[in-house]
């Protein structure tokens, strides 16, 4: 599948797939033990912002406790208090599935259809290498 095309969905919304890192020609990312990084951004209606913030807050601790979740953060966009950005890093697809099956995540997913002011943005990256940024 070409990069940048929807490959999966998050609820009714498509997830864009991107690959990052170095690969040997002909070798798949799965063979390289690539981690999955998801960037998820939602813009909600101002009247729903605090309700959604509280729901996101309840997702953090259980998500971080899931086996295979390397990192899980959600914050407000500094340019828009009604927008939230999640950065999620998983060891593999199974870890992502375990995190997405949490009841706290299900609660957020039930709130999104009535809280959103625009379609969410979700991008999935398969990253095969990393190094310190500083």
Tab-separated table of N, CA and C in Angstrom:
chain	number	residue	atom	x	y	z
A	1	UNK	N	0.842	-1.175	0.000
A	1	UNK	CA	0.000	0.000	0.000
A	1	UNK	C	0.888	1.238	0.000
A	2	UNK	N	0.600	2.237	-0.833
A	2	UNK	CA	1.407	3.456	-0.863
A	2	UNK	C	1.332	4.187	0.473
A	3	UNK	N	2.442	4.789	0.847
A	3	UNK	CA	2.455	5.565	2.079
A	3	UNK	C	1.544	6.762	1.932
A	4	UNK	N	0.944	7.180	3.033
A	4	UNK	CA	0.081	8.349	3.022
A	4	UNK	C	-1.342	8.044	2.608
A	5	UNK	N	-1.684	6.762	2.444
A	5	UNK	CA	-3.057	6.409	2.106
A	5	UNK	C	-3.700	5.735	3.305
A	6	UNK	N	-5.014	5.939	3.501
A	6	UNK	CA	-5.666	5.309	4.645
A	6	UNK	C	-5.525	3.790	4.587
A	7	UNK	N	-5.140	3.186	5.702
A	7	UNK	CA	-4.958	1.745	5.761
A	7	UNK	C	-5.849	1.130	6.823
A	8	UNK	N	-6.119	1.878	7.836
A	8	UNK	CA	-6.927	1.390	8.934
A	8	UNK	C	-7.899	2.494	9.305
A	9	UNK	N	-8.753	2.196	10.261
A	9	UNK	CA	-9.670	3.218	10.734
A	9	UNK	C	-9.569	3.338	12.240
A	10	UNK	N	-9.954	4.486	12.735
A	10	UNK	CA	-10.084	4.743	14.151
A	10	UNK	C	-11.531	5.151	14.314
A	11	UNK	N	-12.360	4.222	14.735
A	11	UNK	CA	-13.796	4.463	14.690
A	11	UNK	C	-14.178	4.618	13.231
A	12	UNK	N	-14.962	5.627	12.897
A	12	UNK	CA	-15.350	5.820	11.496
A	12	UNK	C	-14.327	6.592	10.673
A	13	UNK	N	-13.179	6.972	11.268
A	13	UNK	CA	-12.224	7.837	10.592
A	13	UNK	C	-11.025	7.052	10.085
A	14	UNK	N	-10.479	7.430	8.934
A	14	UNK	CA	-9.315	6.720	8.409
A	14	UNK	C	-8.040	7.090	9.162
A	15	UNK	N	-7.117	6.160	9.209
A	15	UNK	CA	-5.792	6.397	9.771
A	15	UNK	C	-4.813	6.384	8.609
A	16	UNK	N	-3.975	7.411	8.520
A	16	UNK	CA	-2.973	7.483	7.465
A	16	UNK	C	-1.751	6.678	7.905
A	17	UNK	N	-1.169	5.923	7.012
A	17	UNK	CA	-0.022	5.074	7.313
A	17	UNK	C	1.243	5.682	6.722
A	18	UNK	N	2.278	5.767	7.532
A	18	UNK	CA	3.579	6.244	7.065
A	18	UNK	C	4.649	5.328	7.641
A	19	UNK	N	5.716	5.155	6.916
A	19	UNK	CA	6.850	4.378	7.433
A	19	UNK	C	8.014	5.332	7.640
A	20	UNK	N	8.776	5.091	8.682
A	20	UNK	CA	9.938	5.935	8.959
A	20	UNK	C	11.100	5.038	9.346
A	21	UNK	N	12.283	5.556	9.247
A	21	UNK	CA	13.459	4.783	9.612
A	21	UNK	C	14.153	4.237	8.385
A	22	UNK	N	15.164	3.421	8.626
A	22	UNK	CA	15.957	2.867	7.524
A	22	UNK	C	15.566	1.416	7.292
A	23	UNK	N	15.513	1.030	6.037
A	23	UNK	CA	15.206	-0.354	5.690
A	23	UNK	C	16.206	-0.853	4.667
A	24	UNK	N	16.451	-2.136	4.717
A	24	UNK	CA	17.225	-2.789	3.667
A	24	UNK	C	16.241	-3.148	2.575
A	25	UNK	N	16.590	-2.876	1.343
A	25	UNK	CA	15.698	-3.132	0.226
A	25	UNK	C	15.146	-4.549	0.294
A	26	UNK	N	13.831	-4.667	0.200
A	26	UNK	CA	13.183	-5.967	0.201
A	26	UNK	C	12.858	-6.507	1.583
A	27	UNK	N	13.262	-5.819	2.625
A	27	UNK	CA	13.003	-6.286	3.980
A	27	UNK	C	11.808	-5.528	4.546
A	28	UNK	N	10.882	-6.239	5.138
A	28	UNK	CA	9.691	-5.580	5.672
A	28	UNK	C	9.989	-4.999	7.046
A	29	UNK	N	9.195	-4.008	7.437
A	29	UNK	CA	9.364	-3.394	8.751
A	29	UNK	C	9.083	-4.391	9.865
A	30	UNK	N	8.143	-5.316	9.634
A	30	UNK	CA	7.809	-6.285	10.665
A	30	UNK	C	9.036	-7.114	11.054
A	31	UNK	N	9.880	-7.435	10.113
A	31	UNK	CA	11.076	-8.218	10.398
A	31	UNK	C	12.099	-7.420	11.193
A	32	UNK	N	11.993	-6.127	11.172
A	32	UNK	CA	12.957	-5.276	11.863
A	32	UNK	C	12.497	-4.882	13.258
A	33	UNK	N	11.398	-5.445	13.729
A	33	UNK	CA	10.865	-5.091	15.039
A	33	UNK	C	10.537	-3.608	15.138
A	34	UNK	N	9.897	-3.089	14.127
A	34	UNK	CA	9.501	-1.686	14.123
A	34	UNK	C	8.483	-1.436	15.225
A	35	UNK	N	8.573	-0.269	15.833
A	35	UNK	CA	7.549	0.141	16.782
A	35	UNK	C	6.490	0.937	16.034
A	36	UNK	N	5.329	1.021	16.633
A	36	UNK	CA	4.219	1.770	16.050
A	36	UNK	C	4.090	3.082	16.804
A	37	UNK	N	4.082	4.185	16.072
A	37	UNK	CA	3.876	5.511	16.651
A	37	UNK	C	2.615	6.077	16.015
A	38	UNK	N	1.695	6.529	16.844
A	38	UNK	CA	0.463	7.138	16.345
A	38	UNK	C	0.390	8.562	16.853
A	39	UNK	N	0.115	9.472	15.935
A	39	UNK	CA	-0.170	10.865	16.291
A	39	UNK	C	-1.648	11.070	16.003
A	40	UNK	N	-2.382	11.445	17.033
A	40	UNK	CA	-3.833	11.597	16.941
A	40	UNK	C	-4.183	13.002	17.409
A	41	UNK	N	-4.907	13.760	16.589
A	41	UNK	CA	-5.294	15.128	16.946
A	41	UNK	C	-6.789	15.293	16.733
A	42	UNK	N	-7.445	15.847	17.736
A	42	UNK	CA	-8.872	16.145	17.620
A	42	UNK	C	-9.123	17.591	17.997
A	43	UNK	N	-10.043	18.203	17.290
A	43	UNK	CA	-10.518	19.544	17.628
A	43	UNK	C	-11.971	19.375	18.039
A	44	UNK	N	-12.267	19.784	19.266
A	44	UNK	CA	-13.625	19.592	19.756
A	44	UNK	C	-14.365	20.918	19.861
A	45	UNK	N	-15.654	20.798	20.010
A	45	UNK	CA	-16.493	21.976	20.200
A	45	UNK	C	-16.138	22.594	21.555
A	46	UNK	N	-16.089	23.928	21.632
A	46	UNK	CA	-15.707	24.574	22.896
A	46	UNK	C	-16.527	24.100	24.099
A	47	UNK	N	-17.808	23.870	23.914
A	47	UNK	CA	-18.664	23.437	25.023
A	47	UNK	C	-18.333	22.016	25.500
A	48	UNK	N	-17.620	21.251	24.700
A	48	UNK	CA	-17.282	19.861	25.038
A	48	UNK	C	-15.824	19.691	25.454
A	49	UNK	N	-15.050	20.759	25.415
A	49	UNK	CA	-13.612	20.687	25.646
A	49	UNK	C	-13.249	20.113	27.018
A	50	UNK	N	-13.857	20.591	28.063
A	50	UNK	CA	-13.504	20.122	29.408
A	50	UNK	C	-13.939	18.685	29.637
A	51	UNK	N	-15.103	18.313	29.119
A	51	UNK	CA	-15.568	16.931	29.248
A	51	UNK	C	-14.592	15.972	28.558
A	52	UNK	N	-14.153	16.357	27.370
A	52	UNK	CA	-13.210	15.518	26.639
A	52	UNK	C	-11.848	15.485	27.343
A	53	UNK	N	-11.414	16.627	27.888
A	53	UNK	CA	-10.144	16.670	28.625
A	53	UNK	C	-10.181	15.708	29.811
A	54	UNK	N	-11.283	15.679	30.526
A	54	UNK	CA	-11.413	14.772	31.668
A	54	UNK	C	-11.404	13.313	31.224
A	55	UNK	N	-12.066	13.029	30.112
A	55	UNK	CA	-12.079	11.658	29.587
A	55	UNK	C	-10.676	11.242	29.147
A	56	UNK	N	-9.952	12.143	28.477
A	56	UNK	CA	-8.573	11.841	28.072
A	56	UNK	C	-7.688	11.614	29.299
A	57	UNK	N	-7.872	12.416	30.338
A	57	UNK	CA	-7.087	12.266	31.569
A	57	UNK	C	-7.250	10.860	32.142
A	58	UNK	N	-8.466	10.336	32.080
A	58	UNK	CA	-8.741	9.001	32.623
A	58	UNK	C	-8.117	7.885	31.791
A	59	UNK	N	-7.726	8.185	30.559
A	59	UNK	CA	-7.102	7.194	29.674
A	59	UNK	C	-5.613	7.031	29.988
A	60	UNK	N	-4.970	8.079	30.482
A	60	UNK	CA	-3.510	8.082	30.614
A	60	UNK	C	-2.941	6.948	31.458
A	61	UNK	N	-3.287	6.878	32.726
A	61	UNK	CA	-2.672	5.878	33.615
A	61	UNK	C	-2.934	4.445	33.152
A	62	UNK	N	-4.179	4.077	32.817
A	62	UNK	CA	-4.389	2.702	32.347
A	62	UNK	C	-3.625	2.391	31.062
A	63	UNK	N	-3.526	3.361	30.164
A	63	UNK	CA	-2.807	3.144	28.905
A	63	UNK	C	-1.325	2.935	29.156
A	64	UNK	N	-0.757	3.737	30.032
A	64	UNK	CA	0.673	3.620	30.335
A	64	UNK	C	1.002	2.309	31.045
A	65	UNK	N	0.002	1.690	31.677
A	65	UNK	CA	0.214	0.435	32.397
A	65	UNK	C	0.088	-0.799	31.500
A	66	UNK	N	-0.370	-0.623	30.275
A	66	UNK	CA	-0.554	-1.755	29.360
A	66	UNK	C	0.804	-2.298	28.919
A	67	UNK	N	0.956	-3.601	28.981
A	67	UNK	CA	2.185	-4.248	28.513
A	67	UNK	C	2.371	-3.932	27.032
A	68	UNK	N	3.561	-3.446	26.681
A	68	UNK	CA	3.864	-3.126	25.290
A	68	UNK	C	3.636	-1.678	24.917
A	69	UNK	N	3.089	-0.885	25.833
A	69	UNK	CA	2.959	0.551	25.583
A	69	UNK	C	4.269	1.189	26.038
A	70	UNK	N	4.997	1.744	25.090
A	70	UNK	CA	6.298	2.350	25.379
A	70	UNK	C	6.113	3.763	25.906
A	71	UNK	N	5.202	4.500	25.311
A	71	UNK	CA	4.945	5.886	25.696
A	71	UNK	C	3.519	6.231	25.312
A	72	UNK	N	2.870	7.044	26.143
A	72	UNK	CA	1.498	7.448	25.851
A	72	UNK	C	1.264	8.815	26.484
A	73	UNK	N	1.100	9.828	25.655
A	73	UNK	CA	0.908	11.192	26.142
A	73	UNK	C	-0.234	11.867	25.396
A	74	UNK	N	-0.981	12.689	26.117
A	74	UNK	CA	-2.042	13.505	25.521
A	74	UNK	C	-1.884	14.911	26.075
A	75	UNK	N	-1.939	15.905	25.207
A	75	UNK	CA	-1.839	17.290	25.643
A	75	UNK	C	-2.734	18.189	24.826
A	76	UNK	N	-2.905	19.392	25.316
A	76	UNK	CA	-3.663	20.399	24.574
A	76	UNK	C	-2.744	21.102	23.598
A	77	UNK	N	-3.287	21.455	22.466
A	77	UNK	CA	-2.559	22.228	21.464
A	77	UNK	C	-2.357	23.632	22.032
A	78	UNK	N	-1.123	24.136	22.052
A	78	UNK	CA	-0.861	25.460	22.626
A	78	UNK	C	-1.482	26.582	21.804
A	79	UNK	N	-1.836	26.302	20.553
A	79	UNK	CA	-2.491	27.305	19.707
A	79	UNK	C	-4.008	27.241	19.766
A	80	UNK	N	-4.568	26.161	20.331
A	80	UNK	CA	-6.019	25.980	20.332
A	80	UNK	C	-6.414	25.131	21.538
A	81	UNK	N	-6.992	25.757	22.551
A	81	UNK	CA	-7.363	25.055	23.782
A	81	UNK	C	-8.434	23.997	23.561
A	82	UNK	N	-9.080	24.011	22.403
A	82	UNK	CA	-10.108	23.017	22.093
A	82	UNK	C	-9.562	21.852	21.270
A	83	UNK	N	-8.254	21.809	21.089
A	83	UNK	CA	-7.629	20.727	20.326
A	83	UNK	C	-6.704	19.928	21.240
A	84	UNK	N	-6.722	18.613	21.059
A	84	UNK	CA	-5.900	17.706	21.846
A	84	UNK	C	-5.049	16.872	20.904
A	85	UNK	N	-3.814	16.592	21.328
A	85	UNK	CA	-2.902	15.785	20.525
A	85	UNK	C	-2.397	14.632	21.390
A	86	UNK	N	-2.554	13.430	20.875
A	86	UNK	CA	-2.032	12.240	21.549
A	86	UNK	C	-0.860	11.705	20.739
A	87	UNK	N	0.189	11.325	21.447
A	87	UNK	CA	1.330	10.652	20.833
A	87	UNK	C	1.467	9.318	21.547
A	88	UNK	N	1.309	8.252	20.785
A	88	UNK	CA	1.262	6.905	21.345
A	88	UNK	C	2.355	6.058	20.698
A	89	UNK	N	3.122	5.334	21.520
A	89	UNK	CA	4.191	4.481	20.997
A	89	UNK	C	3.974	3.072	21.549
A	90	UNK	N	3.887	2.108	20.622
A	90	UNK	CA	3.608	0.719	20.978
A	90	UNK	C	4.712	-0.203	20.475
A	91	UNK	N	5.010	-1.254	21.242
A	91	UNK	CA	5.983	-2.264	20.803
A	91	UNK	C	5.527	-2.960	19.531
A	92	UNK	N	4.211	-3.197	19.434
A	92	UNK	CA	3.678	-3.940	18.298
A	92	UNK	C	2.169	-3.732	18.209
A	93	UNK	N	1.562	-4.329	17.198
A	93	UNK	CA	0.122	-4.179	16.982
A	93	UNK	C	-0.682	-4.774	18.136
A	94	UNK	N	-0.179	-5.835	18.742
A	94	UNK	CA	-0.895	-6.443	19.864
A	94	UNK	C	-0.984	-5.481	21.048
A	95	UNK	N	0.079	-4.741	21.311
A	95	UNK	CA	0.055	-3.748	22.392
A	95	UNK	C	-0.953	-2.651	22.080
A	96	UNK	N	-0.986	-2.226	20.835
A	96	UNK	CA	-1.963	-1.211	20.425
A	96	UNK	C	-3.381	-1.737	20.639
A	97	UNK	N	-3.629	-2.968	20.254
A	97	UNK	CA	-4.962	-3.555	20.428
A	97	UNK	C	-5.336	-3.647	21.903
A	98	UNK	N	-4.376	-4.020	22.754
A	98	UNK	CA	-4.661	-4.085	24.190
A	98	UNK	C	-5.026	-2.711	24.731
A	99	UNK	N	-4.280	-1.688	24.326
A	99	UNK	CA	-4.569	-0.334	24.798
A	99	UNK	C	-5.923	0.140	24.285
A	100	UNK	N	-6.206	-0.103	23.022
A	100	UNK	CA	-7.470	0.356	22.438
A	100	UNK	C	-8.679	-0.385	22.996
A	101	UNK	N	-8.461	-1.530	23.661
A	101	UNK	CA	-9.578	-2.279	24.233
A	101	UNK	C	-9.918	-1.841	25.659
A	102	UNK	N	-9.187	-0.880	26.194
A	102	UNK	CA	-9.470	-0.391	27.547
A	102	UNK	C	-10.845	0.272	27.608
A	103	UNK	N	-11.571	0.106	28.711
A	103	UNK	CA	-12.881	0.762	28.838
A	103	UNK	C	-12.786	2.289	28.801
A	104	UNK	N	-11.676	2.833	29.280
A	104	UNK	CA	-11.503	4.291	29.249
A	104	UNK	C	-11.397	4.801	27.813
A	105	UNK	N	-10.767	4.025	26.946
A	105	UNK	CA	-10.676	4.390	25.528
A	105	UNK	C	-12.055	4.282	24.892
A	106	UNK	N	-12.801	3.233	25.235
A	106	UNK	CA	-14.164	3.078	24.708
A	106	UNK	C	-15.024	4.273	25.095
A	107	UNK	N	-14.849	4.774	26.312
A	107	UNK	CA	-15.607	5.946	26.744
A	107	UNK	C	-15.284	7.159	25.879
A	108	UNK	N	-13.996	7.395	25.607
A	108	UNK	CA	-13.601	8.515	24.742
A	108	UNK	C	-14.228	8.353	23.363
A	109	UNK	N	-14.185	7.147	22.826
A	109	UNK	CA	-14.723	6.911	21.485
A	109	UNK	C	-16.225	7.170	21.421
A	110	UNK	N	-16.943	6.960	22.527
A	110	UNK	CA	-18.379	7.263	22.528
A	110	UNK	C	-18.628	8.766	22.601
A	111	UNK	N	-17.696	9.510	23.192
A	111	UNK	CA	-17.850	10.964	23.295
A	111	UNK	C	-17.507	11.692	21.991
A	112	UNK	N	-16.556	11.168	21.230
A	112	UNK	CA	-16.039	11.880	20.057
A	112	UNK	C	-17.098	12.288	19.030
A	113	UNK	N	-18.016	11.419	18.637
A	113	UNK	CA	-18.952	11.828	17.576
A	113	UNK	C	-19.744	13.101	17.885
A	114	UNK	N	-20.082	13.327	19.145
A	114	UNK	CA	-20.852	14.530	19.489
A	114	UNK	C	-19.965	15.678	19.957
A	115	UNK	N	-18.688	15.399	20.224
A	115	UNK	CA	-17.785	16.434	20.740
A	115	UNK	C	-16.945	17.103	19.665
A	116	UNK	N	-16.738	16.435	18.549
A	116	UNK	CA	-15.818	16.951	17.538
A	116	UNK	C	-16.350	18.153	16.778
A	117	UNK	N	-15.436	19.086	16.510
A	117	UNK	CA	-15.749	20.247	15.672
A	117	UNK	C	-15.243	20.024	14.253
A	118	UNK	N	-14.386	19.027	14.068
A	118	UNK	CA	-13.809	18.693	12.759
A	118	UNK	C	-13.401	17.226	12.803
A	119	UNK	N	-13.228	16.604	11.638
A	119	UNK	CA	-12.769	15.211	11.649
A	119	UNK	C	-11.406	15.100	12.328
A	120	UNK	N	-11.173	14.027	13.070
A	120	UNK	CA	-9.867	13.858	13.717
A	120	UNK	C	-8.786	13.560	12.692
A	121	UNK	N	-7.559	13.825	13.092
A	121	UNK	CA	-6.390	13.493	12.274
A	121	UNK	C	-5.662	12.367	12.992
A	122	UNK	N	-5.373	11.302	12.285
A	122	UNK	CA	-4.624	10.198	12.886
A	122	UNK	C	-3.622	9.688	11.867
A	123	UNK	N	-2.363	9.616	12.286
A	123	UNK	CA	-1.310	9.102	11.417
A	123	UNK	C	-0.569	8.011	12.164
A	124	UNK	N	-0.383	6.876	11.509
A	124	UNK	CA	0.344	5.752	12.072
A	124	UNK	C	1.700	5.666	11.382
A	125	UNK	N	2.760	5.641	12.187
A	125	UNK	CA	4.121	5.502	11.667
A	125	UNK	C	4.677	4.164	12.138
A	126	UNK	N	5.360	3.457	11.270
A	126	UNK	CA	6.111	2.275	11.659
A	126	UNK	C	7.580	2.689	11.647
A	127	UNK	N	8.189	2.729	12.818
A	127	UNK	CA	9.542	3.264	12.966
A	127	UNK	C	10.501	2.116	13.264
A	128	UNK	N	11.522	2.004	12.439
A	128	UNK	CA	12.449	0.883	12.582
A	128	UNK	C	13.772	1.249	13.243
A	129	UNK	N	14.018	2.521	13.496
A	129	UNK	CA	15.246	2.897	14.187
A	129	UNK	C	15.026	4.194	14.941
A	130	UNK	N	15.862	4.418	15.938
A	130	UNK	CA	15.792	5.668	16.689
A	130	UNK	C	17.176	5.976	17.236
A	131	UNK	N	17.360	7.232	17.621
A	131	UNK	CA	18.594	7.659	18.262
A	131	UNK	C	18.268	8.877	19.107
A	132	UNK	N	19.092	9.196	20.092
A	132	UNK	CA	18.828	10.365	20.929
A	132	UNK	C	18.730	11.635	20.084
A	133	UNK	N	17.767	12.473	20.406
A	133	UNK	CA	17.579	13.722	19.675
A	133	UNK	C	18.413	14.846	20.276
A	134	UNK	N	18.910	14.652	21.456
A	134	UNK	CA	19.716	15.687	22.112
A	134	UNK	C	21.006	15.101	22.602
